[in-house]
mmCIF file of N, CA, C and O in Angstrom:
data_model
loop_
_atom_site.group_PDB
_atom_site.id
_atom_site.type_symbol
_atom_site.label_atom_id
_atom_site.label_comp_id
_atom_site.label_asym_id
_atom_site.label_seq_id
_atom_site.Cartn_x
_atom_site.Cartn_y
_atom_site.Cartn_z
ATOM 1 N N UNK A 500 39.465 -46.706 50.635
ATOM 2 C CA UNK A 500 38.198 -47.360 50.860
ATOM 3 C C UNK A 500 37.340 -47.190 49.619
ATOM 4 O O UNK A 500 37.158 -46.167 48.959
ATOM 5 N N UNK A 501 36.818 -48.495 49.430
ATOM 6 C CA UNK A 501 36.124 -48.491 48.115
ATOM 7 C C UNK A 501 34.634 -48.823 48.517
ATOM 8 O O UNK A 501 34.471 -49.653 49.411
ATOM 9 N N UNK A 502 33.287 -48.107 47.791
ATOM 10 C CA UNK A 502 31.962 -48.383 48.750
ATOM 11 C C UNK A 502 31.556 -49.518 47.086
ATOM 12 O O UNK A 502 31.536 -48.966 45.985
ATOM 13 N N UNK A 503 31.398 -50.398 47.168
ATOM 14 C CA UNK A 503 30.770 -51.205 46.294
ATOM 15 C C UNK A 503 29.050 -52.105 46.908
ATOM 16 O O UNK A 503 28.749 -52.125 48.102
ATOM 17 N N UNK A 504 28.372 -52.597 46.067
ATOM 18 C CA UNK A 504 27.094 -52.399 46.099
ATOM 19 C C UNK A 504 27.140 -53.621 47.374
ATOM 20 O O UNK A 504 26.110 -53.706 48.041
ATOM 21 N N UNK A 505 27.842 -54.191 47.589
ATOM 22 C CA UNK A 505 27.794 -55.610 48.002
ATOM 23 C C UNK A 505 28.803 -55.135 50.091
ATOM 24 O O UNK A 505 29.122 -55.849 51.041
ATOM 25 N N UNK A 506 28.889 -53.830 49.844
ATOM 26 C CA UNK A 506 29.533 -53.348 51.202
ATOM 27 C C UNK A 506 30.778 -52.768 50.641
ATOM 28 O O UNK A 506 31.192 -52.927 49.493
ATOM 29 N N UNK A 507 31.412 -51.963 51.748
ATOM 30 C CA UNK A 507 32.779 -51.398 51.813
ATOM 31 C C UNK A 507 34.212 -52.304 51.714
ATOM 32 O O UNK A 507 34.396 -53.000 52.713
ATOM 33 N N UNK A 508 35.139 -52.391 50.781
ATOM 34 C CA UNK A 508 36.282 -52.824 50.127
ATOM 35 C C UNK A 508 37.720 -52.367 51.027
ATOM 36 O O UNK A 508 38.132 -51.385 50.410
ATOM 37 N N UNK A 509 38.579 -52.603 52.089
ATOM 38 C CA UNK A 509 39.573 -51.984 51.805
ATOM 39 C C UNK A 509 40.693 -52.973 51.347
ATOM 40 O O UNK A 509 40.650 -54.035 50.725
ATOM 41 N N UNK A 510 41.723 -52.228 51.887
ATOM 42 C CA UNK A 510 43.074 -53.017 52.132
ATOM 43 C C UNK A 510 43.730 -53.045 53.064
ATOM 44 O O UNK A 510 43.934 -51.960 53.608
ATOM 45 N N UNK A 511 44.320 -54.214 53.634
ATOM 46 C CA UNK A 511 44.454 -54.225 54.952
ATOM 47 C C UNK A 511 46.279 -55.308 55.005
ATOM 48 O O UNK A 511 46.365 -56.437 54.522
ATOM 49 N N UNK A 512 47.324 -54.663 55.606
ATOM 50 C CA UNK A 512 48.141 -55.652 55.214
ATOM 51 C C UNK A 512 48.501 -56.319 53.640
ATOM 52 O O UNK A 512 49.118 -57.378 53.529
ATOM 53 N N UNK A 513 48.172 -55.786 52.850
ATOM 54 C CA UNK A 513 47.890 -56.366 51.707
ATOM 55 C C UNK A 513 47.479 -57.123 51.233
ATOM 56 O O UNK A 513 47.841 -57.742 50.232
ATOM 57 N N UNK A 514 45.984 -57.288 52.365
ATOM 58 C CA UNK A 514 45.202 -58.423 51.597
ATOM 59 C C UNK A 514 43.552 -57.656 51.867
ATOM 60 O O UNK A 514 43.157 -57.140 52.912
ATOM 61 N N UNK A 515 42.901 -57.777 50.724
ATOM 62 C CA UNK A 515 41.490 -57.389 50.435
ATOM 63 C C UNK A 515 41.004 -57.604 51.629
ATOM 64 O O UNK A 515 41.442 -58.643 52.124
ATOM 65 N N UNK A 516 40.097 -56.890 52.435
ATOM 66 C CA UNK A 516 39.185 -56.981 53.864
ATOM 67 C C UNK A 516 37.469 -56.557 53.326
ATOM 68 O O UNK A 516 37.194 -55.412 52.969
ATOM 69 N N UNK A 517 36.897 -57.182 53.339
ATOM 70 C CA UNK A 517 34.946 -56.937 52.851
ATOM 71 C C UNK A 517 34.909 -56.818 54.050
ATOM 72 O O UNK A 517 35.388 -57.644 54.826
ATOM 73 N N UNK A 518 34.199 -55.524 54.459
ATOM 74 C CA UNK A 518 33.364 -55.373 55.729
ATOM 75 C C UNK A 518 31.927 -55.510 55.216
ATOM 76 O O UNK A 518 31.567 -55.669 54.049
ATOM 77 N N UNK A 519 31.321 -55.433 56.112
ATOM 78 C CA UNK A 519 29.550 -55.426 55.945
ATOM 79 C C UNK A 519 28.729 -54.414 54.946
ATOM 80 O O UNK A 519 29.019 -53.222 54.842
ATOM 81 N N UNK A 520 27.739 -55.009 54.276
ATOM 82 C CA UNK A 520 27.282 -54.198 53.469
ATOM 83 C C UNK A 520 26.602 -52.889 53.818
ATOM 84 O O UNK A 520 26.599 -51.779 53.285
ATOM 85 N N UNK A 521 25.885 -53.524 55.159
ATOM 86 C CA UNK A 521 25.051 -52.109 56.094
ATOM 87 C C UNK A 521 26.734 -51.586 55.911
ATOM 88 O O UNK A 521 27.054 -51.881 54.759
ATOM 89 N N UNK A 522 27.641 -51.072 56.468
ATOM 90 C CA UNK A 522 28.833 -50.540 56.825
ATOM 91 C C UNK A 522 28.676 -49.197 55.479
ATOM 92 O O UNK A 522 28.603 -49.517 54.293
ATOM 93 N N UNK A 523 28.648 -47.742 55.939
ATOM 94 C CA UNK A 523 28.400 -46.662 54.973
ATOM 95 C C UNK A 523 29.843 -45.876 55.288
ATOM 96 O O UNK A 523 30.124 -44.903 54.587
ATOM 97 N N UNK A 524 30.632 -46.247 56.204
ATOM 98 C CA UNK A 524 31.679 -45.902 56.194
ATOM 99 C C UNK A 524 32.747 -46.689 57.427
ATOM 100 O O UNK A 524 32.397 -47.162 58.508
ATOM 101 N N UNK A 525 34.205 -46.625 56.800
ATOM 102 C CA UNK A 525 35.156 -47.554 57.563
ATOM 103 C C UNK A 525 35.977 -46.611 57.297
ATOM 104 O O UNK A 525 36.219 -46.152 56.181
ATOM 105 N N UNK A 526 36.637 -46.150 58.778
ATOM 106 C CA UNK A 526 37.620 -45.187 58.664
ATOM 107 C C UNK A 526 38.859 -46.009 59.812
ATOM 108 O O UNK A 526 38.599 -46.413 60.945
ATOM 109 N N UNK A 527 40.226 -46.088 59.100
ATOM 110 C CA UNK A 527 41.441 -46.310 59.439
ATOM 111 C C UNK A 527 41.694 -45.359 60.725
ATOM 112 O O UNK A 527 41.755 -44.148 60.513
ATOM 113 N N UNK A 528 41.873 -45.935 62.305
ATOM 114 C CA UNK A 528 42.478 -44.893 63.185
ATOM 115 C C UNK A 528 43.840 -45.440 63.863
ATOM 116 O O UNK A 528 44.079 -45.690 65.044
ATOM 117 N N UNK A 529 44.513 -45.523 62.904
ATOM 118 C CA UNK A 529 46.513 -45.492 63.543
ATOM 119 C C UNK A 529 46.351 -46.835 62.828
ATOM 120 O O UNK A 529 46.231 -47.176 61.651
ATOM 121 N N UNK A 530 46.413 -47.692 64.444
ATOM 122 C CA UNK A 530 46.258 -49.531 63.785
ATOM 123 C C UNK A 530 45.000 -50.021 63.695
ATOM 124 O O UNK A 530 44.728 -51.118 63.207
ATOM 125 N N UNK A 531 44.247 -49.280 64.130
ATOM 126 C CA UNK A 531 42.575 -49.281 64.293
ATOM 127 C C UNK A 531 41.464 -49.326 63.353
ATOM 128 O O UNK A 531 41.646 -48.555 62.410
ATOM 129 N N UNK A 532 40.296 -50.023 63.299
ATOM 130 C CA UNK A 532 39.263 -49.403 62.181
ATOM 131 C C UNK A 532 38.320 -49.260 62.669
ATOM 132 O O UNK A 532 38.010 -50.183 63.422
ATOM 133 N N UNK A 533 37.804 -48.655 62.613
ATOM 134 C CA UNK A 533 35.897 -48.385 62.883
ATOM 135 C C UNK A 533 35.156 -47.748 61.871
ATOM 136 O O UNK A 533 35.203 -46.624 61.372
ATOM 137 N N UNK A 534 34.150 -49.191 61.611
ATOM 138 C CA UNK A 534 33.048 -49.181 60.945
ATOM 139 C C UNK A 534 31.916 -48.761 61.312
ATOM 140 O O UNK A 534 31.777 -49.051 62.500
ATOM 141 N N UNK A 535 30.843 -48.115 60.830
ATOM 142 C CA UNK A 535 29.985 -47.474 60.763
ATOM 143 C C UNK A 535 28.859 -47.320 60.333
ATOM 144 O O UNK A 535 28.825 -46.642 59.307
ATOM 145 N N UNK A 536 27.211 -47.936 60.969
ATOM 146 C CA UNK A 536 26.294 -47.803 59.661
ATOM 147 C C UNK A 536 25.329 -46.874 60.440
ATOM 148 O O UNK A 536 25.582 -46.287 61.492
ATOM 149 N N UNK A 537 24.084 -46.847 59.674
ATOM 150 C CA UNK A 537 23.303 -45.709 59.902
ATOM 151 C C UNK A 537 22.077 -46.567 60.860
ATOM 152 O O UNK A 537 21.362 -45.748 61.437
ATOM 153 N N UNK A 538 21.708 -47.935 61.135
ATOM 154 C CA UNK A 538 21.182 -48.864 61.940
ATOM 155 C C UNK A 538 21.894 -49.338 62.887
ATOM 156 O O UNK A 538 22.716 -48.518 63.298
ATOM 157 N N UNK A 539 21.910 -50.155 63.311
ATOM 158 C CA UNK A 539 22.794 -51.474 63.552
ATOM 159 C C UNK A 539 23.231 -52.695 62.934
ATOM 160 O O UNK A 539 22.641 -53.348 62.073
ATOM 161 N N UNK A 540 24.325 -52.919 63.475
ATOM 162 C CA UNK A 540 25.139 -53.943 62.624
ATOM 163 C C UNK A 540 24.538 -54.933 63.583
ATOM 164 O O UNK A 540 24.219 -54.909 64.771
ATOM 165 N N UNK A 541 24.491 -56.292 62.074
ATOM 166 C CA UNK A 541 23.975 -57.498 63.159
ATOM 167 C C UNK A 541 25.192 -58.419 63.437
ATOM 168 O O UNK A 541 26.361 -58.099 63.223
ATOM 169 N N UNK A 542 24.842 -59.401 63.856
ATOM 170 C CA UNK A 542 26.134 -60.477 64.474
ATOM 171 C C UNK A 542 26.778 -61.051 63.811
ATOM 172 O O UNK A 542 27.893 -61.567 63.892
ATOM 173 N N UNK A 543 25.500 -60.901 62.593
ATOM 174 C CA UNK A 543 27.147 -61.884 61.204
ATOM 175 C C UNK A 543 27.638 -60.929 60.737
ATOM 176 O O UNK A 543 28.736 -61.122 60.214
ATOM 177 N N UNK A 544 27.096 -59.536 60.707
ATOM 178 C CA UNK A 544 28.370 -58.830 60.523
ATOM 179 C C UNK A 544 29.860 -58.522 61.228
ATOM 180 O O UNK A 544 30.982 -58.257 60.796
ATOM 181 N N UNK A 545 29.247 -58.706 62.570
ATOM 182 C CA UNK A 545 30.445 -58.545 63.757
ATOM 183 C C UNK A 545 31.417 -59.939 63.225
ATOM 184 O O UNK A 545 32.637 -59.997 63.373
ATOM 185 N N UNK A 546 30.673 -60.882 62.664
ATOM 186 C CA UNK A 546 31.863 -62.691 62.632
ATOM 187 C C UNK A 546 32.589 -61.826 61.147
ATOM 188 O O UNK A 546 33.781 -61.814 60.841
ATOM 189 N N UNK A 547 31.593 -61.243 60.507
ATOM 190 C CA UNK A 547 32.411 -61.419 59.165
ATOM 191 C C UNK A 547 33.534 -60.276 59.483
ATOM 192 O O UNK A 547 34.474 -60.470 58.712
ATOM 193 N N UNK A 548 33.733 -59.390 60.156
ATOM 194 C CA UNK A 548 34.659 -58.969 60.551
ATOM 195 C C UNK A 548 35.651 -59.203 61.223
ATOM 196 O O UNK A 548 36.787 -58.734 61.176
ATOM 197 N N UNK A 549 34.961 -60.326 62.176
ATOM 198 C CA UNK A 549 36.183 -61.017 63.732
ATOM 199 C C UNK A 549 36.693 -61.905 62.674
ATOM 200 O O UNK A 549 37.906 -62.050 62.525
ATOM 201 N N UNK A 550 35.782 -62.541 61.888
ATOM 202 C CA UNK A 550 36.859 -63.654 60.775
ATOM 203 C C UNK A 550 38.156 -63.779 60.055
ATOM 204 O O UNK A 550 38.984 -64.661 59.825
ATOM 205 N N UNK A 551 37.877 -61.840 59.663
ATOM 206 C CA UNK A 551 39.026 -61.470 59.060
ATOM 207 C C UNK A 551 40.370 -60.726 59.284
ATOM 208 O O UNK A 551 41.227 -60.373 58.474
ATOM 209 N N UNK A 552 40.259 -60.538 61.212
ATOM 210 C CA UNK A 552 41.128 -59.721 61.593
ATOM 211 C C UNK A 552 41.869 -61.208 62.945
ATOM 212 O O UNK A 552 42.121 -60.896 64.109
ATOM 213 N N UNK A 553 42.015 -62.239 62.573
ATOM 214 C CA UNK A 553 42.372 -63.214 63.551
ATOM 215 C C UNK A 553 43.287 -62.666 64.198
ATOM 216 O O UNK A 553 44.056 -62.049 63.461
ATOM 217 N N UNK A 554 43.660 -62.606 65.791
ATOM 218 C CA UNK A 554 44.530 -62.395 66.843
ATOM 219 C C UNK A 554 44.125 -60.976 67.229
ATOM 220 O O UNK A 554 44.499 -60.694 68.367
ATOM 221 N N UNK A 555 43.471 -60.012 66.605
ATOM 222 C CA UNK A 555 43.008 -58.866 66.913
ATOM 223 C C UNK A 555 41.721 -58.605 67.687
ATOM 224 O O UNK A 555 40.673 -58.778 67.064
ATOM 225 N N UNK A 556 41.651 -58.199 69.000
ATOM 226 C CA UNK A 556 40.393 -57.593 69.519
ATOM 227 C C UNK A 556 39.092 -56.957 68.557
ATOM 228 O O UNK A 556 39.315 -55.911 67.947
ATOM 229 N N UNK A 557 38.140 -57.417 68.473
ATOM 230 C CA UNK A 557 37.200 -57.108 67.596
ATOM 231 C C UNK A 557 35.597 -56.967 68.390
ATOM 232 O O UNK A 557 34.955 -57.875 68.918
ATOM 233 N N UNK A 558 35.273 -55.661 68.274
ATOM 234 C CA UNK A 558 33.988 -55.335 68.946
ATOM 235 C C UNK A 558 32.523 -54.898 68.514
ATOM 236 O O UNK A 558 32.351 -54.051 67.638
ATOM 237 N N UNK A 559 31.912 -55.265 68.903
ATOM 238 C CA UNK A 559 30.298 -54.460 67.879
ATOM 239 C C UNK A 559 29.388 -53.447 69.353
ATOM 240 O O UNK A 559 29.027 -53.878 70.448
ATOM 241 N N UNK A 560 29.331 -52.809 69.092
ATOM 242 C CA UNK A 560 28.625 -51.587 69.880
ATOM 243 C C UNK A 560 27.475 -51.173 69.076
ATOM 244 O O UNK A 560 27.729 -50.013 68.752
ATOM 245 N N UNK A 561 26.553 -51.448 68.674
ATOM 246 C CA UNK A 561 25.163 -51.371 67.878
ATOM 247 C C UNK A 561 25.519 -50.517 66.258
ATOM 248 O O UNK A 561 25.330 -51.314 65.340
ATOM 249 N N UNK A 562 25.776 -49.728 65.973
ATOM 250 C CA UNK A 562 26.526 -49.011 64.731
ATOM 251 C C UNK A 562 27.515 -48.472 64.744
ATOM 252 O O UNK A 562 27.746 -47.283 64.523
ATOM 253 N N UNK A 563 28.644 -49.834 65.173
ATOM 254 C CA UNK A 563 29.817 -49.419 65.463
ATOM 255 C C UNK A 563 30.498 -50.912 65.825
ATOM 256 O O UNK A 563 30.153 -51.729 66.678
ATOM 257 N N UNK A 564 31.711 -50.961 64.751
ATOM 258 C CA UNK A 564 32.070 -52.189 64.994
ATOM 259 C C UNK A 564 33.963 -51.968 64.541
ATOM 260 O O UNK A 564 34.534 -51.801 63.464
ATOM 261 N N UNK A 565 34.399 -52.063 65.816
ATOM 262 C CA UNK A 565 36.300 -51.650 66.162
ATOM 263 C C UNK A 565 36.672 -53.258 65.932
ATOM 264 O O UNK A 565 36.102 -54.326 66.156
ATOM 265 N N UNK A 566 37.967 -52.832 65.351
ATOM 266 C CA UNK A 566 38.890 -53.397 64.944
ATOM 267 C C UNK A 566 40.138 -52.860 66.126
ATOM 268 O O UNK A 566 40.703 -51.865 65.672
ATOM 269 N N UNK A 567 40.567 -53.178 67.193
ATOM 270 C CA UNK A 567 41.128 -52.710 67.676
ATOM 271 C C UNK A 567 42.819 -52.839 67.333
ATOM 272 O O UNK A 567 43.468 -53.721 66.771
ATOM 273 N N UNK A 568 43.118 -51.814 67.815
ATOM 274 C CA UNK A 568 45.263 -52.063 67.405
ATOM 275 C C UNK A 568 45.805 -53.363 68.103
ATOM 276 O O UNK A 568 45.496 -53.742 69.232
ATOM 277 N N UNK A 569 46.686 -53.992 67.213
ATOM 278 C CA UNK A 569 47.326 -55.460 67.690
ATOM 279 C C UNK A 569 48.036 -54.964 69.217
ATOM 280 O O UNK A 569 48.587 -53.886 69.442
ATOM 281 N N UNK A 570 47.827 -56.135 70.187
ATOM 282 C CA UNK A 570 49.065 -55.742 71.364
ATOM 283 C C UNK A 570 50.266 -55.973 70.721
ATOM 284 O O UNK A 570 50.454 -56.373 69.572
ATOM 285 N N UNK A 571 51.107 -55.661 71.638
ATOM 286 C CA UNK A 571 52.709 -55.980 71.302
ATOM 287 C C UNK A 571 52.795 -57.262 71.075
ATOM 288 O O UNK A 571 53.525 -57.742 70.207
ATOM 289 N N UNK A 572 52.119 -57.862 71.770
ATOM 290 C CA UNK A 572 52.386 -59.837 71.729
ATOM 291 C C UNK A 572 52.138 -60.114 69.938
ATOM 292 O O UNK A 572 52.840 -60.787 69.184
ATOM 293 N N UNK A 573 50.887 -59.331 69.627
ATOM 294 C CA UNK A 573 50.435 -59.897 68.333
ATOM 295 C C UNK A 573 51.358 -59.379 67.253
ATOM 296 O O UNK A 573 51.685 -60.012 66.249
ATOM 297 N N UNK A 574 51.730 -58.192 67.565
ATOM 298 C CA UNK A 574 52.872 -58.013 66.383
ATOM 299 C C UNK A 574 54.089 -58.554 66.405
ATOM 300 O O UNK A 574 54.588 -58.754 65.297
ATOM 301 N N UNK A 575 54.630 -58.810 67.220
ATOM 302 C CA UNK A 575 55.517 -59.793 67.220
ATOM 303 C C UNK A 575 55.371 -61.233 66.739
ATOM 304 O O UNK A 575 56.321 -61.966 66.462
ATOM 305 N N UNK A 576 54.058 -61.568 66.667
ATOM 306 C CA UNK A 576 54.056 -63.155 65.883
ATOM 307 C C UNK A 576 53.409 -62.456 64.443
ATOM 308 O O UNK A 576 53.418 -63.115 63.404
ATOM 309 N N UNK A 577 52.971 -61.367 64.476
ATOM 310 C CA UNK A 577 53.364 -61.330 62.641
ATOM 311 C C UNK A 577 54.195 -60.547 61.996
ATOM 312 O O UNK A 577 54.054 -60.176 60.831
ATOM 313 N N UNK A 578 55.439 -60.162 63.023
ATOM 314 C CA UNK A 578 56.425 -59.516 62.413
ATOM 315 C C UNK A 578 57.455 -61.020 62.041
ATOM 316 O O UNK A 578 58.499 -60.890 61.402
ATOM 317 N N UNK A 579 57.026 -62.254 62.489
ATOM 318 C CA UNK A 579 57.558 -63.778 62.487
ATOM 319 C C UNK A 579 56.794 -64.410 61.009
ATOM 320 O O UNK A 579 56.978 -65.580 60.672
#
């Protein structure tokens, strides 16, 4: 995880993922992520996240926004 001025950087699958700039930390749990700010995250932050995780459960809980683990169904159409 990289913190750049413009929000948090990772890598995801091997492709670049920008989470939200409020976001002061994004921590990896198994297949999971949860992001983290010190306010609340607003709603385009929750899209700019649901945008980038397509077929994956994606949630915002006020300073707190999960990336949840693929079901079995979903890894199977991107193990295809």
């Amino acid at each position: 995880m990289n913190q750049h001025p413009t929000g948090v950087d990772t890598v995801h699958r091997l492709r670049r993922v920008v989470w939200p700039a409020a976001a002061y930390e994004v921590t990896p749990v198994g297949d999971a992520w949860v992001a983290t700010t010190a306010t609340e995250f607003a709603l385009e932050d929750f899209h700019l996240v649901r945008d980038q995780f397509p077929g994956r459960h994606v949630t915002l809980d006020g300073d707190v926004i999960t990336v949840w683990p693929p079901t079995s169904l979903t890894r199977q159409l991107l193990a295809t």
